[in-house]
mmCIF file of C-alpha atoms and ligand atoms in Angstrom:
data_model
loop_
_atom_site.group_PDB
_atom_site.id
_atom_site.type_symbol
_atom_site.label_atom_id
_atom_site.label_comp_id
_atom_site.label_asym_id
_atom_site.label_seq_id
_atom_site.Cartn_x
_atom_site.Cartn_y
_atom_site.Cartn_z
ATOM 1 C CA UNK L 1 0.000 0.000 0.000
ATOM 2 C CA UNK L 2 1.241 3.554 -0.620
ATOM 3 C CA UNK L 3 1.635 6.500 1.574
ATOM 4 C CA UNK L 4 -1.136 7.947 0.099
ATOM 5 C CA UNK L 5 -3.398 4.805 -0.207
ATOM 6 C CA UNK L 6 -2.778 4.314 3.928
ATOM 7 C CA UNK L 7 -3.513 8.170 4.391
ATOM 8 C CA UNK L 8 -6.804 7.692 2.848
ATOM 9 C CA UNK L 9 -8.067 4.692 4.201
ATOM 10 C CA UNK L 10 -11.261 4.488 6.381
ATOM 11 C CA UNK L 11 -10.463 5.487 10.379
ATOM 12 C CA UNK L 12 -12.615 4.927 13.122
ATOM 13 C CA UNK L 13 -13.237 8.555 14.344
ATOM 14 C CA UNK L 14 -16.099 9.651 16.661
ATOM 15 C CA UNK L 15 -18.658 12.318 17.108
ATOM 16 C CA UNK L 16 -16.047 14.136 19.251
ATOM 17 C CA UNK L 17 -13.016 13.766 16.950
ATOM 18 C CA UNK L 18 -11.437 10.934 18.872
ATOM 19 C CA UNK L 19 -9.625 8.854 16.884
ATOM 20 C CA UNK L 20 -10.363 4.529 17.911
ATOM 21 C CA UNK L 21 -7.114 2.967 17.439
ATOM 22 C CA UNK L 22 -6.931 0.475 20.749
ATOM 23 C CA UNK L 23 -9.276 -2.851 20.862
ATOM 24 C CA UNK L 24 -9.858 -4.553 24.000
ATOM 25 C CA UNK L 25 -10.962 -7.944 23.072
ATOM 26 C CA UNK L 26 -12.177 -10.424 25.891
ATOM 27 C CA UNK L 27 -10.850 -14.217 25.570
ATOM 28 C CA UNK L 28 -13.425 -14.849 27.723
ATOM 29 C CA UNK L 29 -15.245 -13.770 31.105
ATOM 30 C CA UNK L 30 -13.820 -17.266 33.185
ATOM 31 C CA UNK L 31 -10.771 -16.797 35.317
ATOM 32 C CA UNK L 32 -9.136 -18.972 37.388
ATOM 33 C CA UNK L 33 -9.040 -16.461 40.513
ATOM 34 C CA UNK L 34 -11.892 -14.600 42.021
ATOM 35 C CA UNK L 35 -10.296 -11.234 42.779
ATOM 36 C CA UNK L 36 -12.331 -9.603 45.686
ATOM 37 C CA UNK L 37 -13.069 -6.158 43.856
ATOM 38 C CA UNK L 38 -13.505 -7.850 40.580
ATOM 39 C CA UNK L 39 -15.715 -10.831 40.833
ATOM 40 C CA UNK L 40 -18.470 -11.588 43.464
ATOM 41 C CA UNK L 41 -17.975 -15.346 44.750
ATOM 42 C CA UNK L 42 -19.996 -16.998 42.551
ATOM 43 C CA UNK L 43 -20.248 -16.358 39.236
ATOM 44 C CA UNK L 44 -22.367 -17.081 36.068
ATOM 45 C CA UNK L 45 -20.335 -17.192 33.313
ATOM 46 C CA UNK L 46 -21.460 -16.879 29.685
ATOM 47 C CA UNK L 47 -22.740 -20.299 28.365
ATOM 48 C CA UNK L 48 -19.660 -21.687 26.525
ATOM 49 C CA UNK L 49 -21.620 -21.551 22.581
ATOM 50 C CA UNK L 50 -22.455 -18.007 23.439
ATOM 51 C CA UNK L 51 -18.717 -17.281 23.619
ATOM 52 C CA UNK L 52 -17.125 -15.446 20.194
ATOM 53 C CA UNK L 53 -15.080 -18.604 18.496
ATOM 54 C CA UNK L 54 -11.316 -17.973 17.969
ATOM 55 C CA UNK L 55 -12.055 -17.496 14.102
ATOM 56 C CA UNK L 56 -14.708 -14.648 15.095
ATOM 57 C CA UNK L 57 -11.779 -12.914 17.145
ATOM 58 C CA UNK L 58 -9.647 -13.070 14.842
ATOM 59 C CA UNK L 59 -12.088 -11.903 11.999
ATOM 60 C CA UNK L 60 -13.157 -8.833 14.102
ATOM 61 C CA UNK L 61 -9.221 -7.954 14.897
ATOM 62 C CA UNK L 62 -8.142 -8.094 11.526
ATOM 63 C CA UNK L 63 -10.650 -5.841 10.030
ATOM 64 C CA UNK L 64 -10.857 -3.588 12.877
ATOM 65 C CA UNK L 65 -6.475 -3.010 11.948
ATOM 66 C CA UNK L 66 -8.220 -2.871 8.669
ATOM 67 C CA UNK L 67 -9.916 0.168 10.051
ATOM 68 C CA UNK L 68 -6.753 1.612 11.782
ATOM 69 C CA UNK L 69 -6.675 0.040 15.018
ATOM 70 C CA UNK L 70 -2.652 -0.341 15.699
ATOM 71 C CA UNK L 71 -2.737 -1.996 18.938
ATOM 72 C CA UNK L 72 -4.722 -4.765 20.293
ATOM 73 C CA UNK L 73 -5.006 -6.003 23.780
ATOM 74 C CA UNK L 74 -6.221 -9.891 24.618
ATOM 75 C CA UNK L 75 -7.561 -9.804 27.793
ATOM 76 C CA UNK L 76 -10.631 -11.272 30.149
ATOM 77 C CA UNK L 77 -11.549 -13.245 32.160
ATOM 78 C CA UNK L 78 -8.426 -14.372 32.414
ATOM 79 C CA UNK L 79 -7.192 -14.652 28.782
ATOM 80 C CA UNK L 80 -4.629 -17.833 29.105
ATOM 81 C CA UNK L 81 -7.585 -20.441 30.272
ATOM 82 C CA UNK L 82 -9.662 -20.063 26.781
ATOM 83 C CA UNK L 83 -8.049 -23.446 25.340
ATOM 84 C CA UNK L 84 -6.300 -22.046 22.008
ATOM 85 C CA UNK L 85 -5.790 -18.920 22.490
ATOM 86 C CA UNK L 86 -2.564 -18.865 21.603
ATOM 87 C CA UNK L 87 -3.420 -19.252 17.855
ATOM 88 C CA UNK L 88 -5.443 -15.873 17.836
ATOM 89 C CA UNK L 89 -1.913 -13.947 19.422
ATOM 90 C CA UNK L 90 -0.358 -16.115 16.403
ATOM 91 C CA UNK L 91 -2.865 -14.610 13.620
ATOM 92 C CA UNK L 92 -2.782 -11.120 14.766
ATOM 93 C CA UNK L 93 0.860 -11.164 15.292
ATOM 94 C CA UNK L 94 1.305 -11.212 11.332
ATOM 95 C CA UNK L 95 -1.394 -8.732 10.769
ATOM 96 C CA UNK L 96 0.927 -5.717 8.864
ATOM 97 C CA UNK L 97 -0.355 -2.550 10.519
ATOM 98 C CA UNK L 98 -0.897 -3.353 14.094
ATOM 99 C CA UNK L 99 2.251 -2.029 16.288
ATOM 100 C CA UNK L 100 1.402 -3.203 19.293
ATOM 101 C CA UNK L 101 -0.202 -6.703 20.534
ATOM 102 C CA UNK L 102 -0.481 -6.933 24.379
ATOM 103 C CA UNK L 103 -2.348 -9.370 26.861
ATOM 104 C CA UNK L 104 -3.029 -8.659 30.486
ATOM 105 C CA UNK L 105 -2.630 -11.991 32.854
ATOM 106 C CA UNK L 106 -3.226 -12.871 36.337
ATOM 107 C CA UNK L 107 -0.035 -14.456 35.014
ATOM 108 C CA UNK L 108 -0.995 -18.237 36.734
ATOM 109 C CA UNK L 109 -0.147 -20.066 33.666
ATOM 110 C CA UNK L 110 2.672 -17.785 32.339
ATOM 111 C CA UNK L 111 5.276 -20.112 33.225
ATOM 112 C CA UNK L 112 3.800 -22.051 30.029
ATOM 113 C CA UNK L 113 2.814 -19.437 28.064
ATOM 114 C CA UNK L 114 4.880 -16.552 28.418
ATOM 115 C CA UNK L 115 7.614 -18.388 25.403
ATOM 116 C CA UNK L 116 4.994 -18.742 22.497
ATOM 117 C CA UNK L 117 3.433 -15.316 23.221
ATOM 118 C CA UNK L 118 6.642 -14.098 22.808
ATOM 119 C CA UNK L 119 7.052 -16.307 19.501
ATOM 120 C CA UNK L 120 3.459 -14.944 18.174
ATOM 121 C CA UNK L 121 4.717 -11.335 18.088
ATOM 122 C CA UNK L 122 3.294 -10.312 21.763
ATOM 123 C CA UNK L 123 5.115 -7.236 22.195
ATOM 124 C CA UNK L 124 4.361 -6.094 26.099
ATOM 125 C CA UNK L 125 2.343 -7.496 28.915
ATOM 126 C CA UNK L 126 0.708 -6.650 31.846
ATOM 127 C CA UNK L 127 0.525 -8.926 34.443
ATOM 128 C CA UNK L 128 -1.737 -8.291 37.644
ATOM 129 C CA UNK L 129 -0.729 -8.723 41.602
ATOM 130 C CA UNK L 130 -1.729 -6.851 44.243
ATOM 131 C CA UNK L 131 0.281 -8.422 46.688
ATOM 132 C CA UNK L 132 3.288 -10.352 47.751
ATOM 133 C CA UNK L 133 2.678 -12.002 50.731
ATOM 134 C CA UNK L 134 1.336 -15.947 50.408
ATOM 135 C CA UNK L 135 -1.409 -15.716 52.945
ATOM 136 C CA UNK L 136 -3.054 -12.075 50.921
ATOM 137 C CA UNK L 137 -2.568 -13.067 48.095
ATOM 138 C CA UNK L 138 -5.077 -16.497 48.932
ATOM 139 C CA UNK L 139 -7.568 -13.718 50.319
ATOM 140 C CA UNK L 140 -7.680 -11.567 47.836
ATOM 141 C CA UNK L 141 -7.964 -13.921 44.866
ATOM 142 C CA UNK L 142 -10.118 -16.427 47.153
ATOM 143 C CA UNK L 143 -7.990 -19.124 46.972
ATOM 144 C CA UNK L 144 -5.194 -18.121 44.407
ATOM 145 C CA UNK L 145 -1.480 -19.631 44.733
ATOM 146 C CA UNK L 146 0.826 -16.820 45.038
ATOM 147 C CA UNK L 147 3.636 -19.230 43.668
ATOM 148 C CA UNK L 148 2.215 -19.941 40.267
ATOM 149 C CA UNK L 149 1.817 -15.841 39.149
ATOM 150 C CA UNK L 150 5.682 -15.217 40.594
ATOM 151 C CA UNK L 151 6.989 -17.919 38.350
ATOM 152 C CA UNK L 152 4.998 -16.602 35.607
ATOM 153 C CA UNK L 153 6.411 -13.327 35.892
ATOM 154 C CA UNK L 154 9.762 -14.644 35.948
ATOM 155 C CA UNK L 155 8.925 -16.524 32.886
ATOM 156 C CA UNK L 156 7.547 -13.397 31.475
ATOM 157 C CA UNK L 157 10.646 -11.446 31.723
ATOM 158 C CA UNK L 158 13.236 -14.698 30.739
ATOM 159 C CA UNK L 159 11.272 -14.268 27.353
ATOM 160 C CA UNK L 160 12.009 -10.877 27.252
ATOM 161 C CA UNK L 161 8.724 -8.999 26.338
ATOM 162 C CA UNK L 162 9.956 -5.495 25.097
ATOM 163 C CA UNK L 163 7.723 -4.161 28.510
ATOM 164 C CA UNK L 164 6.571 -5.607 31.557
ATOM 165 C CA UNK L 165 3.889 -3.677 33.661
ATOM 166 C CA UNK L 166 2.597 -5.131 36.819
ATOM 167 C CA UNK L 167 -1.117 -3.903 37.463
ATOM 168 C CA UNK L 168 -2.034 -3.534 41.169
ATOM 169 C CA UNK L 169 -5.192 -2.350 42.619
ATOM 170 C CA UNK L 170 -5.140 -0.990 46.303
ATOM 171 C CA UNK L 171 -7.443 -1.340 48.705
ATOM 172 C CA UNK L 172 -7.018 0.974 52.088
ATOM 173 C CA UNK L 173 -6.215 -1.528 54.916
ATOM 174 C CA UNK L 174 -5.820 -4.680 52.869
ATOM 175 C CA UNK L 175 -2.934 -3.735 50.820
ATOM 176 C CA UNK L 176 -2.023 -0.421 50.870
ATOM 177 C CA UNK L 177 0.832 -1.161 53.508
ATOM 178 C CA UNK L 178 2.456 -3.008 50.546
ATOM 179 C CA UNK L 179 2.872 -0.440 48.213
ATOM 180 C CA UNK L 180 6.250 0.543 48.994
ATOM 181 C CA UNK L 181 7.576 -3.405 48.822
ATOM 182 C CA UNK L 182 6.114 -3.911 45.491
ATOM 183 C CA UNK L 183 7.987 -0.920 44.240
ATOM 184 C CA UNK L 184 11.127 -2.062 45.104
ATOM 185 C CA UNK L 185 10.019 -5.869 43.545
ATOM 186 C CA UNK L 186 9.501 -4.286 40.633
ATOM 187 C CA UNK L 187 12.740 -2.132 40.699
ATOM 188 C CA UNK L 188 14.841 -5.126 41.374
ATOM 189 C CA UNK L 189 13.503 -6.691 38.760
ATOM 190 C CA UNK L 190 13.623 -3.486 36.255
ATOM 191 C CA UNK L 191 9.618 -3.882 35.622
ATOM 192 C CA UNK L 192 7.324 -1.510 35.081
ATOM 193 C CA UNK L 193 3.876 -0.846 37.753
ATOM 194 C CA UNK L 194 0.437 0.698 37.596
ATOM 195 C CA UNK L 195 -1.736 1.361 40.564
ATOM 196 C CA UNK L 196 -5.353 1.376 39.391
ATOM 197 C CA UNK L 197 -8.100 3.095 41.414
ATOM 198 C CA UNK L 198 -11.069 0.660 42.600
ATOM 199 C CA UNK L 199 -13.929 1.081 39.695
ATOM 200 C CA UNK L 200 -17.215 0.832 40.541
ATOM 201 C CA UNK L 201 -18.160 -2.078 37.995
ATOM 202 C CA UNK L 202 -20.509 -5.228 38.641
ATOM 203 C CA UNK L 203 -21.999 -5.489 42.019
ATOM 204 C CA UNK L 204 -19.473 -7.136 45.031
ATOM 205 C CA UNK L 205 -20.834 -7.769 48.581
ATOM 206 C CA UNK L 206 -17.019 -8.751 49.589
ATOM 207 C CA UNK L 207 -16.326 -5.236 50.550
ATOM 208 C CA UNK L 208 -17.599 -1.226 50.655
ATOM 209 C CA UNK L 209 -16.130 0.400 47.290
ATOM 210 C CA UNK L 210 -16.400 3.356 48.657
ATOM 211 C CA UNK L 211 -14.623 2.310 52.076
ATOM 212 C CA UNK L 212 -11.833 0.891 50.477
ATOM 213 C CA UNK L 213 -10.885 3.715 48.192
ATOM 214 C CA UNK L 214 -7.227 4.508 48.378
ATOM 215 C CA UNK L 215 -6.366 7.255 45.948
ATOM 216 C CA UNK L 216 -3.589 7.497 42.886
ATOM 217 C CA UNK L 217 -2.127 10.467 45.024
ATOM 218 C CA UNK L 218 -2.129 9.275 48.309
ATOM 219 C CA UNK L 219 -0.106 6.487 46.804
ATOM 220 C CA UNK L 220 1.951 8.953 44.854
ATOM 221 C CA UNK L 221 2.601 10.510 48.672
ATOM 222 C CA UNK L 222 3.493 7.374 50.058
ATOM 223 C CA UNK L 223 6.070 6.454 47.321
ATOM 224 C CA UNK L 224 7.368 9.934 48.015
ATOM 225 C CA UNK L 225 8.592 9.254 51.591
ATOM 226 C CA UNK L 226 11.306 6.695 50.061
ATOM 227 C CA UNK L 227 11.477 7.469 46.285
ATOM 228 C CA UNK L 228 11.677 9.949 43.595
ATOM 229 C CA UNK L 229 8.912 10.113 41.104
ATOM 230 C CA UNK L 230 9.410 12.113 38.144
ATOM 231 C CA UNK L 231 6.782 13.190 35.828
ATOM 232 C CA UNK L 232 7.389 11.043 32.404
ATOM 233 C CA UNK L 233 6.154 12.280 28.788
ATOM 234 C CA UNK L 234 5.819 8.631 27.846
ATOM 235 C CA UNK L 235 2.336 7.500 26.728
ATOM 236 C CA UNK L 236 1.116 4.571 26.426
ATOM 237 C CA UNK L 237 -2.004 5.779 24.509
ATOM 238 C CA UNK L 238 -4.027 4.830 27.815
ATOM 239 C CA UNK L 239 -5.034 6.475 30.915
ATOM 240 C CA UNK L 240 -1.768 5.629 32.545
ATOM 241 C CA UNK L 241 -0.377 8.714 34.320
ATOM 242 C CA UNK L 242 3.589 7.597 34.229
ATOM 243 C CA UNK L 243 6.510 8.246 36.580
ATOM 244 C CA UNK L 244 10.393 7.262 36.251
ATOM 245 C CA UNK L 245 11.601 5.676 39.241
ATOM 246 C CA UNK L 246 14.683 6.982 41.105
ATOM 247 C CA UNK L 247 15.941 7.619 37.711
ATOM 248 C CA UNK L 248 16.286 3.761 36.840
ATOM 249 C CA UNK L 249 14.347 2.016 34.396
ATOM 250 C CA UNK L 250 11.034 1.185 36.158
ATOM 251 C CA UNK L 251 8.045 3.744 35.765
ATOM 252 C CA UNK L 252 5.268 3.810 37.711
ATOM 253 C CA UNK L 253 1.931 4.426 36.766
ATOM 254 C CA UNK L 254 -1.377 5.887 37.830
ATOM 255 C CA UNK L 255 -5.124 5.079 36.676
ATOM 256 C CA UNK L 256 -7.460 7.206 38.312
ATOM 257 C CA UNK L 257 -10.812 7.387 36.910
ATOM 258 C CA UNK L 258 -12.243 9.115 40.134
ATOM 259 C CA UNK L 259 -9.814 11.830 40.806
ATOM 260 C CA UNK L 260 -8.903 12.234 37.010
ATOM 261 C CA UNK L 261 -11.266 12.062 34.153
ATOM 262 C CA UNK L 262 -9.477 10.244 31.190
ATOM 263 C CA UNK L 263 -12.146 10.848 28.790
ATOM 264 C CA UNK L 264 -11.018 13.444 26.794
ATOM 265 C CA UNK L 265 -8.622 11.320 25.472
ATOM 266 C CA UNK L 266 -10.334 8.158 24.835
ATOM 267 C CA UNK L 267 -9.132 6.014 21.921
ATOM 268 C CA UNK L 268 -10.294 2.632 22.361
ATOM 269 C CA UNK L 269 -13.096 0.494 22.474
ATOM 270 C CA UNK L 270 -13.679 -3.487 23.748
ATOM 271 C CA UNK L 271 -15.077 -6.345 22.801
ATOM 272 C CA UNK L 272 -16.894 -8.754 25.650
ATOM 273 C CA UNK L 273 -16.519 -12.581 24.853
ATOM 274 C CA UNK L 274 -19.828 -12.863 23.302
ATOM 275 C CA UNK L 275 -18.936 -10.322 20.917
ATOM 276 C CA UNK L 276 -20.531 -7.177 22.123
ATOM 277 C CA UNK L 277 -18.809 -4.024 21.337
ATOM 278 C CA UNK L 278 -19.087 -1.538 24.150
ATOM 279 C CA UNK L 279 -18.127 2.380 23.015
ATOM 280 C CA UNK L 280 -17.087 2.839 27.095
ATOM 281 C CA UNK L 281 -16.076 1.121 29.841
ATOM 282 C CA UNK L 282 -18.465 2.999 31.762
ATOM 283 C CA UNK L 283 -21.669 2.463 29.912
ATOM 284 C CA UNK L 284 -23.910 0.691 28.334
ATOM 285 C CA UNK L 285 -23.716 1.584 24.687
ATOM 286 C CA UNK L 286 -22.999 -1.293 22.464
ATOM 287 C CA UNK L 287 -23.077 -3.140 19.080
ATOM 288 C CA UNK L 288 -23.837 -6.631 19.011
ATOM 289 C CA UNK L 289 -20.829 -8.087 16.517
ATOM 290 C CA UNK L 290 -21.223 -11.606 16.474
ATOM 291 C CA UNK L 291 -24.635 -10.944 15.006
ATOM 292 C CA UNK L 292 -23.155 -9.562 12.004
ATOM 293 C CA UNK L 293 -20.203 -12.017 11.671
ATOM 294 C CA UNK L 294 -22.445 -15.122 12.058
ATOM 295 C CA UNK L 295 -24.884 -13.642 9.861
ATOM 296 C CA UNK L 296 -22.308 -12.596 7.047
ATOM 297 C CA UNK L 297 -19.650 -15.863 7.143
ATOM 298 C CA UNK L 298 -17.794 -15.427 4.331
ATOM 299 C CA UNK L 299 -18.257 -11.496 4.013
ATOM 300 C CA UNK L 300 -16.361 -9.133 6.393
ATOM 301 C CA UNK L 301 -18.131 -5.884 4.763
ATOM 302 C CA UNK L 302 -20.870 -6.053 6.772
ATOM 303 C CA UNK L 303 -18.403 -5.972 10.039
ATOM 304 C CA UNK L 304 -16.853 -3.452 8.489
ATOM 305 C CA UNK L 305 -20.012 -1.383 8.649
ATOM 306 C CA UNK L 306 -20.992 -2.261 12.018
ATOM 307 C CA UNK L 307 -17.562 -0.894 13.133
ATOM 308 C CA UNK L 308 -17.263 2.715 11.824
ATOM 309 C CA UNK L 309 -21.351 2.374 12.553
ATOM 310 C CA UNK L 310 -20.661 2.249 16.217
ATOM 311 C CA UNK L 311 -18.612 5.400 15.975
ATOM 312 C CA UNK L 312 -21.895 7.487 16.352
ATOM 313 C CA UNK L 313 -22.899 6.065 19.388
ATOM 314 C CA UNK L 314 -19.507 5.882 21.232
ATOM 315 C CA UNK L 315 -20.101 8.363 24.932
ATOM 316 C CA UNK L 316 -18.540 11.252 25.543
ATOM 317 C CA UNK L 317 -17.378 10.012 28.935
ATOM 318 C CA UNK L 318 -17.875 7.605 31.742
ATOM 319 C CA UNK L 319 -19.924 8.648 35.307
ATOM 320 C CA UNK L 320 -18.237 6.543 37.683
ATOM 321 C CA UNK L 321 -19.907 7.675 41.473
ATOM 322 C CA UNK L 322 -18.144 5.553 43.778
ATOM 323 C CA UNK L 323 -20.926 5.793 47.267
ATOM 324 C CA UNK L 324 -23.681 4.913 45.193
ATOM 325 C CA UNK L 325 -25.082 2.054 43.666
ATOM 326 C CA UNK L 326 -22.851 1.114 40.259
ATOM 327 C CA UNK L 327 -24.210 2.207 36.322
ATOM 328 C CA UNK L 328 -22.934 -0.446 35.534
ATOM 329 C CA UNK L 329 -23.811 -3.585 36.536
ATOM 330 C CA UNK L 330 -21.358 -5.799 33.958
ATOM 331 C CA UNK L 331 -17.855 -6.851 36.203
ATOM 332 C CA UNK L 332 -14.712 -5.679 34.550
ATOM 333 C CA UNK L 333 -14.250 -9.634 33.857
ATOM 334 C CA UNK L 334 -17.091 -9.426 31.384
ATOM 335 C CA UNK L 335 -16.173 -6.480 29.917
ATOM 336 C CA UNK L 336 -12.602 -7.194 29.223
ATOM 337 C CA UNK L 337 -10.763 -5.362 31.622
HETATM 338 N N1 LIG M 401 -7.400 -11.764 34.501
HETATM 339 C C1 LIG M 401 -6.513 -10.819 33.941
HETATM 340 C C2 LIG M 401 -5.807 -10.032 35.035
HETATM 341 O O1 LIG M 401 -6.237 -10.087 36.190
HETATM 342 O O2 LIG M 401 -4.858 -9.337 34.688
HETATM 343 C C3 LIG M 401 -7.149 -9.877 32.954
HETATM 344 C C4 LIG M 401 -8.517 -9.365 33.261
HETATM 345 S S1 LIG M 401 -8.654 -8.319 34.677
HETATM 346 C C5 LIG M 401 -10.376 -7.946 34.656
HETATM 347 C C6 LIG M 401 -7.834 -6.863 34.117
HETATM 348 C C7 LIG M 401 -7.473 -5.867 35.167
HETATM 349 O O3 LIG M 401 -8.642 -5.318 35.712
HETATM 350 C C8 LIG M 401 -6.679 -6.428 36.316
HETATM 351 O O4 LIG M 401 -5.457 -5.730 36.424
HETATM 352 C C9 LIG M 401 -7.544 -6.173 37.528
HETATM 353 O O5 LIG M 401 -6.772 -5.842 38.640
HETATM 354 C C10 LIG M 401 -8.397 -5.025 37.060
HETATM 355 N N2 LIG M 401 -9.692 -4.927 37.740
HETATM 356 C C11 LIG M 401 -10.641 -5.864 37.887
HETATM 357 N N3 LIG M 401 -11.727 -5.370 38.534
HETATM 358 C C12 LIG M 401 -11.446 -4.075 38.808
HETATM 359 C C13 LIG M 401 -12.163 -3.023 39.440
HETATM 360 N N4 LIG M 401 -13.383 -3.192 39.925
HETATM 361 N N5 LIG M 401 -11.552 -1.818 39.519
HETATM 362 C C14 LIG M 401 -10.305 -1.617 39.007
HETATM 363 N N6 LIG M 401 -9.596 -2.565 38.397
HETATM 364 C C15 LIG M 401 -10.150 -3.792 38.285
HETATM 365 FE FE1 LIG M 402 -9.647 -12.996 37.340
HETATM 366 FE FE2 LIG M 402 -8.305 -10.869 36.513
HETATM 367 FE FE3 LIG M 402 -10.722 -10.590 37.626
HETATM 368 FE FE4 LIG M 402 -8.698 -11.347 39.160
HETATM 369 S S1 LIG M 402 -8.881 -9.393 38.075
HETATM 370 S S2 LIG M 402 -10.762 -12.281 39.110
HETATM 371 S S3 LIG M 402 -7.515 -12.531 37.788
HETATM 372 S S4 LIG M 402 -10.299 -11.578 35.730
#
C-alpha cells in the first residue's frame, strides 16, 4: 500500500473527533481467581456456545487493523484459560499494521505461556498482583497460589517482552501497607507498575467500594517518603499517568478514573466474549458483533459497517460515582478489563 493509499483509508473517528485505534478484546469472562473487587464469589459465566469462536476474534481484529486500530489487547476473564488462544496472538501477530499486541494476565499459567506469546509477536504485557505475601494473596484472589503468578512473571521477563507492567489495585487496609515493597520488587527486577483506582463495575458484597478507596495520590505521597517520582512524557495511549523511578528504568503508573477524568482522550473500544462491542467502559452503549459475523460468514463488509457504525454512538465520557449504587452492573471480567 502507498503512503497515500494508507492516508486515505477508512479510520474509526467519533462524534467528538477521537480517533479509535486500541481494541480490548475479551478471551473470555472465566478466570481462574476470584479477585475480591472484581468478581463476586460466585459467578455465572457466559454459556460456553455463546462465547465469540477464535475465528470470530480473529475476523473482528483483523478488520478492525483494517480500520486503523494499531494496537490490540487480549484480555478477560483471564485470557490464558480459553483453550487455544494462543493461535489468535499467532494470527494477529502477522497482521501488517498493528504495532502493538499486548495481553493482560493474572499471570498463573505464564510459566507455560509466556515463550509462544513471545514467539506470536506479543510485544508487552501486563501482568496483575496486588500483593506479595502468600497468605493475601489467597484472600484476595479467594484461593489463588501466590507461587504460580511469581513464576509466571519470571517466565515473562526470561522471554524478554519489550515491557513488563505489573497492574495492582489498592485497597485501604488490605494492601495499601504493601505499596512501597512492590515498588522495590519491581525495581529489582527493572519492571514496570500501575496502581489502578477501585472502579465501581458489577456489584461485590465482599467489601464497601467506597470504604476501600485509596487514591492514585495518596499512593503517589506514600512512594514519596522513600522514592523519587518524576513526571514522564511517555504514553502509552491509555489512561496511565507515568513516573520514572529513582531515575532507573522502572516507571510507575497511575489510573485514576475518580480523581482524574481520562475521557477526553479516549481512543479505544472493547469487545466482551460474546462479541458485544461496548463504546465505554463505563456504559452501556454497544453493538452486538457476532450478530453480524455469524450472519455474514464469508463477508467481512458487513463488520466493516458495524464498526465505523458504532462510531456514532460511542459516549462522551464515563460517570463513575463511587458511594452509590454502580451504572454499571457488567464486572470488569465481562467487559474485558
Ligand atoms: N485476569 C486478567 C488479570 O487479572 O490481569 C485480565 C482481566 S482483569 C479484569 C484486568 C485488570 O482489571 C486487572 O489488572 C484487575 O486488577 C483489574 N480490575 C478488575 N476489577 C477491577 C475493578 N473493579 N476496579 C479496578 N480494576 C479492576
Ligand atoms: Fe480474574 Fe483478573 Fe478478575 Fe482477578 S482481576 S478475578 S484474575 S479476571
Amino acid at each position: 500500500m502507498t503512503a497515500k493509499e494508507s492516508k486515505n483509508k477508512t479510520q474509526l473517528i467519533d462524534r467528538f473527533g477521537r480517533k479509535v485505534s486500541y481494541l480490548r478484546m475479551s478471551a473470555t469472562d472465566r478466570c481462574d481467581l476470584r479477585c475480591v473487587y472484581c468478581m463476586s464469589e460466585d459467578m455465572t459465566f457466559v454459556p460456553r456456545e455463546q462465547l465469540l469462536t477464535l475465528e470470530e476474534m480473529i475476523r473482528i481484529g483483523t478488520t478492525a487493523v483494517d480500520l486503523g486500530v494499531n494496537k490490540i489487547r487480549i484480555t478477560g476473564g483471564e485470557p490464558l484459560t480459553r483453550t487455544g488462544i494462543i493461535s489468535v496472538f499467532q494470527a494477529l501477530g502477522k497482521l501488517e499494521g498493528l504495532d502493538d499486541l499486548t495481553i493482560t494476565t493474572n499471570g498463573t499459567q505464564l510459566e507455560r505461556f509466556a515463550q509462544p506469546l513471545k514467539d506470536a509477536g506479543v510485544t508487552r504485557i501486563n501482568i496483575s498482583l496486588d500483593t506479595l505475601q502468600k497468605d493475601r494473596f489467597k484472600e484476595l484472589t479467594r484461593n489463588g497460589k501466590i507461587e504460580k503468578t511469581l513464576s509466571g512473571i519470571d517466565a515473562a521477563i526470561k522471554a524478554n517482552f519489550k515491557a513488563i507492567k505489573l497492574n495492582t489495585v489498592i485497597l485501604k487496609n488490605r494492601n495499601d501497607d504493601e505499596i512501597l515493597d512492590l515498588i522495590q520488587y519491581v525495581e529489582e527486577r527493572g519492571i514496570d507498575i500501575s496502581f489502578i483506582e477501585e472502579m465501581p463495575l458489577g456489584v461485590i458484597t465482599e467489601h464497601d467500594r467506597a470504604e476501600s478507596y485509596y487514591s492514585s495520590e495518596q499512593i503517589k505521597a506514600d512512594i514519596r517518603q522513600q522514592h523519587s517520582l518524576i513526571r514522564s512524557s511517555d504514553k502509552t495511549g491509555g489512561p496511565s499517568r507515568y513516573y520514572q523511578l529513582n531515575q532507573g528504568s522502572s516507571r510507575v503508573g497511575f489510573i485514576s478514573p475518580h480523581s482524574h477524568n481520562f475521557c477526553d482522550s479516549c481512543n479505544r473500544v472493547r469487545l466482551t466474549a460474546e462479541g458485544r462491542l461496548l463504546l465505554c467502559l463505563g456504559q452501556e452503549h454497544s453493538v452486538d458483533l457476532r450478530r453480524v459475523v455469524r450472519a455474514n460468514p464469508l463477508d467481512d463488509t458487513p463488520l466493516r459497517h458495524a464498526l465505523i457504525q458504532s462510531m456514532d454512538i460511542k459516549p462522551k465520557g464515563h460517570e463513575f460515582i463511587l458511594d452509590e449504587q454502580p451504572l454499571i452492573f457488567r464486572h470488569m471480567s465481562s467487559t474485558g478489563g
